[in-house]
Tab-separated table of C-alpha atoms and ligand atoms in Angstrom:
chain	number	residue	atom	x	y	z
A	1	MET	CA	146.787	51.907	74.850
A	2	THR	CA	148.886	54.123	77.089
A	3	GLY	CA	147.716	57.270	78.797
A	4	ALA	CA	149.574	57.537	82.051
A	5	ALA	CA	150.719	60.983	83.052
A	6	GLY	CA	154.410	61.514	83.660
A	7	ALA	CA	156.917	64.302	83.794
A	8	GLN	CA	160.128	62.730	82.542
A	9	GLY	CA	161.476	64.332	79.378
A	10	ALA	CA	158.233	66.184	78.717
A	11	THR	CA	157.719	67.619	75.260
A	12	PRO	CA	156.408	71.143	75.835
A	13	ARG	CA	153.812	71.639	73.121
A	14	ARG	CA	150.516	69.863	72.807
A	15	TYR	CA	150.424	67.651	69.763
A	16	ARG	CA	148.011	65.654	67.639
A	17	THR	CA	150.297	63.477	65.631
A	18	VAL	CA	150.373	60.496	63.287
A	19	PHE	CA	153.242	57.984	63.395
A	20	LEU	CA	153.586	56.641	59.885
A	21	GLY	CA	155.956	53.950	58.666
A	22	PRO	CA	156.300	50.291	57.729
A	23	PRO	CA	155.668	47.346	60.040
A	24	GLY	CA	158.551	47.046	62.484
A	25	ALA	CA	159.758	50.640	62.047
A	26	GLY	CA	159.526	51.286	65.801
A	27	LYS	CA	156.313	53.350	65.871
A	28	GLY	CA	154.844	51.454	68.821
A	29	THR	CA	158.107	51.496	70.782
A	30	GLN	CA	158.404	55.277	70.485
A	31	ALA	CA	154.699	55.994	70.968
A	32	LYS	CA	154.534	54.015	74.216
A	33	SER	CA	157.578	55.751	75.642
A	34	LEU	CA	156.494	59.242	74.632
A	35	ALA	CA	152.903	58.807	75.793
A	36	ALA	CA	154.017	57.524	79.186
A	37	ALA	CA	156.412	60.454	79.658
A	38	ASP	CA	154.084	63.195	78.376
A	39	GLY	CA	150.718	61.946	79.616
A	40	ALA	CA	149.629	61.830	75.986
A	41	LEU	CA	147.115	59.331	74.682
A	42	HIS	CA	148.579	56.496	72.589
A	43	ILE	CA	146.005	55.240	70.117
A	44	SER	CA	147.352	52.114	68.426
A	45	THR	CA	144.856	50.616	66.009
A	46	GLY	CA	146.846	47.358	66.031
A	47	ASP	CA	146.638	47.132	69.859
A	48	MET	CA	142.929	48.010	69.800
A	49	LEU	CA	142.205	45.322	67.220
A	50	ARG	CA	144.259	42.708	69.099
A	51	GLU	CA	142.239	43.555	72.217
A	52	HIS	CA	138.984	43.052	70.294
A	53	VAL	CA	140.263	39.698	69.029
A	54	ALA	CA	141.301	38.623	72.539
A	55	LYS	CA	137.901	39.610	73.971
A	56	GLY	CA	136.030	37.880	71.143
A	57	THR	CA	133.991	40.942	70.155
A	58	GLU	CA	132.119	41.140	66.849
A	59	LEU	CA	134.740	43.548	65.498
A	60	GLY	CA	137.505	41.191	66.633
A	61	ALA	CA	135.841	38.282	64.863
A	62	ARG	CA	135.631	40.291	61.629
A	63	ALA	CA	139.205	41.609	61.877
A	64	ARG	CA	140.964	38.411	62.916
A	65	GLU	CA	141.282	36.718	59.539
A	66	TYR	CA	142.662	39.843	57.861
A	67	MET	CA	145.199	40.395	60.622
A	68	GLU	CA	146.495	36.849	60.768
A	69	GLY	CA	147.120	36.885	57.019
A	70	GLY	CA	148.938	40.236	57.273
A	71	HIS	CA	146.193	42.112	55.395
A	72	LEU	CA	144.728	45.466	56.295
A	73	VAL	CA	141.322	45.384	57.950
A	74	PRO	CA	138.599	47.097	55.823
A	75	ASP	CA	138.570	50.886	56.042
A	76	ALA	CA	134.983	51.191	57.270
A	77	LEU	CA	135.676	49.106	60.399
A	78	ILE	CA	138.854	50.963	61.287
A	79	ILE	CA	137.513	54.449	60.623
A	80	ALA	CA	134.484	53.896	62.861
A	81	MET	CA	136.710	52.491	65.632
A	82	VAL	CA	139.124	55.461	65.540
A	83	GLU	CA	136.422	58.109	65.286
A	84	GLU	CA	134.725	56.673	68.353
A	85	ARG	CA	138.047	56.663	70.240
A	86	LEU	CA	138.876	60.254	69.312
A	87	SER	CA	135.445	61.438	70.435
A	88	ARG	CA	136.067	60.462	74.075
A	89	PRO	CA	136.953	63.151	76.662
A	90	ASP	CA	140.510	61.856	77.192
A	91	ALA	CA	141.326	62.546	73.519
A	92	GLN	CA	141.017	66.306	73.823
A	93	SER	CA	144.682	66.957	74.688
A	94	SER	CA	147.887	65.486	73.135
A	95	TRP	CA	147.564	62.205	71.274
A	96	ILE	CA	149.543	59.905	69.026
A	97	LEU	CA	147.873	57.874	66.291
A	98	ASP	CA	150.048	54.789	65.775
A	99	GLY	CA	149.126	52.688	62.728
A	100	PHE	CA	146.316	54.937	61.509
A	101	PRO	CA	145.713	56.173	58.864
A	102	ARG	CA	147.100	53.508	56.527
A	103	THR	CA	145.135	54.196	53.341
A	104	LEU	CA	144.087	57.359	51.544
A	105	PRO	CA	140.389	56.872	52.437
A	106	GLN	CA	141.433	56.578	56.112
A	107	ALA	CA	143.510	59.770	55.865
A	108	GLU	CA	140.675	61.663	54.237
A	109	ALA	CA	138.173	60.439	56.827
A	110	LEU	CA	140.523	61.516	59.618
A	111	ALA	CA	140.963	64.973	58.074
A	112	ARG	CA	137.191	65.435	57.827
A	113	SER	CA	136.631	64.274	61.376
A	114	LEU	CA	139.346	66.522	62.852
A	115	ALA	CA	138.192	69.520	60.793
A	116	ALA	CA	134.680	69.079	62.192
A	117	HIS	CA	136.126	69.473	65.698
A	118	ALA	CA	138.615	72.235	64.729
A	119	GLN	CA	141.482	69.984	65.901
A	120	PRO	CA	143.804	69.542	62.903
A	121	LEU	CA	146.903	67.348	62.956
A	122	THR	CA	150.008	69.143	64.173
A	123	HIS	CA	152.671	66.726	62.834
A	124	VAL	CA	153.043	63.536	60.806
A	125	LEU	CA	156.247	61.613	61.534
A	126	TYR	CA	157.548	59.187	58.950
A	127	PHE	CA	159.698	56.436	60.503
A	128	ASN	CA	162.107	55.559	57.702
A	129	VAL	CA	163.742	52.086	57.901
A	130	GLY	CA	165.114	49.813	55.153
A	131	ARG	CA	163.497	46.430	54.437
A	132	GLY	CA	166.425	44.301	55.685
A	133	VAL	CA	166.320	45.937	59.114
A	134	LEU	CA	162.513	45.582	59.271
A	135	LEU	CA	162.720	41.838	58.714
A	136	GLN	CA	165.278	41.451	61.513
A	137	ARG	CA	163.174	43.543	63.885
A	138	LEU	CA	159.891	41.748	63.195
A	139	THR	CA	161.240	38.235	63.467
A	140	GLY	CA	162.996	39.125	66.762
A	141	ARG	CA	160.080	40.963	68.370
A	142	TRP	CA	158.512	39.770	71.631
A	143	SER	CA	155.775	41.702	73.477
A	144	CYS	CA	154.378	41.489	76.979
A	145	GLY	CA	150.958	39.853	77.067
A	146	SER	CA	150.042	41.898	80.175
A	147	CYS	CA	151.311	45.465	79.733
A	148	GLY	CA	152.222	45.534	76.014
A	149	ALA	CA	155.906	46.492	76.498
A	150	ILE	CA	157.920	45.714	73.346
A	151	TYR	CA	161.271	43.888	73.241
A	152	ASN	CA	163.605	42.449	70.651
A	153	VAL	CA	165.802	39.418	71.231
A	154	GLN	CA	168.591	41.041	69.252
A	155	PHE	CA	168.241	44.802	69.719
A	156	ARG	CA	166.315	45.259	72.968
A	157	PRO	CA	166.320	42.058	75.045
A	158	PRO	CA	164.565	41.843	78.419
A	159	ALA	CA	166.786	41.325	81.475
A	160	VAL	CA	165.394	37.775	81.874
A	161	ALA	CA	164.491	35.864	78.701
A	162	GLY	CA	160.725	35.577	78.212
A	163	VAL	CA	159.851	37.856	81.162
A	164	CYS	CA	158.727	41.497	81.002
A	165	ASP	CA	161.069	43.983	82.746
A	166	VAL	CA	158.132	46.262	83.572
A	167	CYS	CA	155.486	43.934	85.028
A	168	ALA	CA	157.043	40.423	85.020
A	169	GLY	CA	154.362	39.269	82.556
A	170	ALA	CA	155.092	36.537	80.021
A	171	LEU	CA	156.486	37.638	76.647
A	172	ARG	CA	155.057	36.259	73.402
A	173	GLN	CA	155.452	36.599	69.641
A	174	ARG	CA	152.689	38.030	67.464
A	175	ASP	CA	150.923	35.699	64.997
A	176	ASP	CA	151.435	38.187	62.169
A	177	ASP	CA	155.232	38.171	62.647
A	178	ARG	CA	155.407	34.811	60.845
A	179	PRO	CA	157.471	35.198	57.635
A	180	GLU	CA	154.473	34.656	55.272
A	181	ALA	CA	152.391	37.346	57.004
A	182	VAL	CA	155.357	39.749	57.230
A	183	GLY	CA	155.781	39.572	53.435
A	184	VAL	CA	152.101	40.453	52.908
A	185	ARG	CA	152.276	43.312	55.430
A	186	LEU	CA	155.307	44.881	53.754
A	187	GLU	CA	153.707	44.560	50.298
A	188	GLU	CA	150.426	46.130	51.478
A	189	TYR	CA	152.371	48.877	53.209
A	190	GLU	CA	154.129	49.828	49.958
A	191	ARG	CA	150.960	49.695	47.880
A	192	LEU	CA	148.322	51.143	50.210
A	193	THR	CA	150.163	53.193	52.850
A	194	GLY	CA	153.083	54.452	50.722
A	195	PRO	CA	150.872	57.039	48.951
A	196	LEU	CA	150.241	58.759	52.287
A	197	LEU	CA	153.784	60.111	52.268
A	198	GLY	CA	152.946	62.265	49.237
A	199	TYR	CA	149.549	63.152	50.684
A	200	TYR	CA	151.007	64.511	53.944
A	201	GLN	CA	153.999	66.067	52.180
A	202	GLY	CA	151.506	67.999	50.071
A	203	LEU	CA	149.828	69.253	53.250
A	204	GLY	CA	153.194	70.389	54.636
A	205	LEU	CA	152.902	68.104	57.671
A	206	LEU	CA	155.405	65.329	56.936
A	207	ARG	CA	158.666	65.126	58.893
A	208	GLU	CA	161.109	62.243	58.477
A	209	VAL	CA	162.854	60.404	61.314
A	210	ASP	CA	165.904	58.176	60.786
A	211	ALA	CA	164.346	55.181	62.532
A	212	GLU	CA	167.333	52.875	61.920
A	213	ALA	CA	169.190	54.636	64.716
A	214	ASP	CA	169.288	53.391	68.329
A	215	PRO	CA	165.948	53.798	70.153
A	216	ASP	CA	167.256	56.685	72.320
A	217	VAL	CA	168.488	58.547	69.257
A	218	VAL	CA	165.153	58.001	67.506
A	219	GLU	CA	163.359	59.309	70.603
A	220	ASP	CA	165.463	62.483	70.558
A	221	GLN	CA	164.539	63.060	66.916
A	222	VAL	CA	160.851	62.494	67.646
A	223	ARG	CA	160.922	64.936	70.556
A	224	GLU	CA	162.681	67.554	68.483
A	225	VAL	CA	160.023	67.351	65.787
A	226	LEU	CA	157.118	67.394	68.225
A	227	SER	CA	158.481	70.358	70.142
A	228	SER	CA	158.693	72.367	66.923
A	229	ALA	CA	155.802	74.388	65.632
A	230	SER	CA	153.695	72.638	63.036
A	231	ASN	CA	153.387	74.138	59.573
B	1	LIG	P1	149.986	47.115	63.904
B	1	LIG	O1	150.005	46.532	65.258
B	1	LIG	O2	149.771	48.570	63.745
B	1	LIG	O3	151.326	46.660	63.176
B	1	LIG	P2	152.357	47.442	62.191
B	1	LIG	O4	151.996	48.758	61.684
B	1	LIG	O5	152.606	46.404	61.198
B	1	LIG	O6	153.449	47.854	63.081
B	1	LIG	P3	154.233	46.991	64.067
B	1	LIG	O7	153.522	46.939	65.389
B	1	LIG	O8	154.558	45.660	63.434
B	1	LIG	O9	155.606	47.768	64.146
B	1	LIG	P4	156.049	49.096	64.892
B	1	LIG	O10	156.435	50.116	63.904
B	1	LIG	O11	155.063	49.508	65.948
B	1	LIG	O12	157.390	48.550	65.546
B	1	LIG	P5	157.725	48.163	67.067
B	1	LIG	O13	157.823	49.400	67.886
B	1	LIG	O14	156.844	47.059	67.550
B	1	LIG	O15	148.882	46.402	62.989
B	1	LIG	C1	148.696	45.006	63.017
B	1	LIG	C2	147.575	44.639	62.054
B	1	LIG	O16	146.333	45.258	62.464
B	1	LIG	C3	147.751	45.094	60.596
B	1	LIG	O17	148.543	44.201	59.855
B	1	LIG	C4	146.294	45.128	60.127
B	1	LIG	O18	145.801	43.858	59.872
B	1	LIG	C5	145.567	45.695	61.329
B	1	LIG	N1	145.499	47.160	61.314
B	1	LIG	C6	146.048	48.011	62.243
B	1	LIG	N2	145.822	49.292	61.894
B	1	LIG	C7	145.113	49.251	60.733
B	1	LIG	C8	144.594	50.254	59.868
B	1	LIG	N3	144.764	51.589	60.147
B	1	LIG	N4	143.940	49.881	58.748
B	1	LIG	C9	143.746	48.569	58.470
B	1	LIG	N5	144.220	47.562	59.235
B	1	LIG	C10	144.905	47.906	60.365
B	1	LIG	O19	159.223	47.615	66.861
B	1	LIG	C11	159.450	46.431	66.117
B	1	LIG	C12	160.638	45.667	66.742
B	1	LIG	O20	161.833	46.447	66.553
B	1	LIG	C13	160.524	45.436	68.248
B	1	LIG	O21	161.108	44.189	68.536
B	1	LIG	C14	161.361	46.566	68.873
B	1	LIG	O22	161.923	46.196	70.111
B	1	LIG	C15	162.421	46.776	67.808
B	1	LIG	N6	162.874	48.160	67.691
B	1	LIG	C16	162.082	49.270	67.715
B	1	LIG	N7	162.835	50.376	67.557
B	1	LIG	C17	164.115	49.938	67.395
B	1	LIG	C18	165.349	50.613	67.170
B	1	LIG	N8	165.413	51.934	67.068
B	1	LIG	N9	166.485	49.862	67.060
B	1	LIG	C19	166.411	48.501	67.156
B	1	LIG	N10	165.272	47.815	67.385
B	1	LIG	C20	164.138	48.535	67.495
């Protein structure tokens, strides 16, 4: 999770936003960069769960099997984890939810929770990428085990193979980027997360980003949306 303050390329308005899109669409890449530049909070449910697994917590033990197989973790576990995170003092300014919500019950729980605190979502960004590109991105992804920076052997290689440009940590591949798990993740995305596009469209919050473009071009699109007034 990122939360460092920074001034570079600041997006003027405060935002409470959801990054929605299939596995490998670039949500984490953009969220990390934006959060670091804006001093916004980056809440990645995938990163939080991986941290629980690494620390061997009870939640990590329950989530691990689902994650390794490419399945979504049960709603009740995720909703409780996110509600607790959003209740902390550092979540009272701009934040990005990356990878949550992913089911209609999660979206409805989030709406109820935010309404109770009079802090509605300002934007929902849909990262649109075709399946062929997603497969290339996921199989080529490497992440830093220390700072979480994301690379791609084909599209965004580090300066030195296997070494993080930011902190010199060792790069590694995620267990759920194996081809079998990737197939399950894409299928569950279509079936369980796909309906959220209509849900947020109906609320007038959904804005689409062409996430097949180069990372800098995607970032410009994201900034343009977030600097606009919400509906
Ligand atoms: P999570 O970690 O959220 O995985 P995901 O949603 O599948 O998303 P990814 O992290 O795979 O992709 P991304 O869109 O962030 O892409 P990235 O920026 O890395 O979740 C993991 C698991 O946790 C789930 O499967 C589930 O089990 C569980 N979980 C999490 N949240 C849950 C929830 N709400 N409910 C239930 N279970 C939950 O980029 C991908 C690659 O592409 C990188 O190599 C990157 O360098 C490259 N790239 C990025 N942008 C570009 C670009 N513009 N051009 C070229 N390459 C690019």
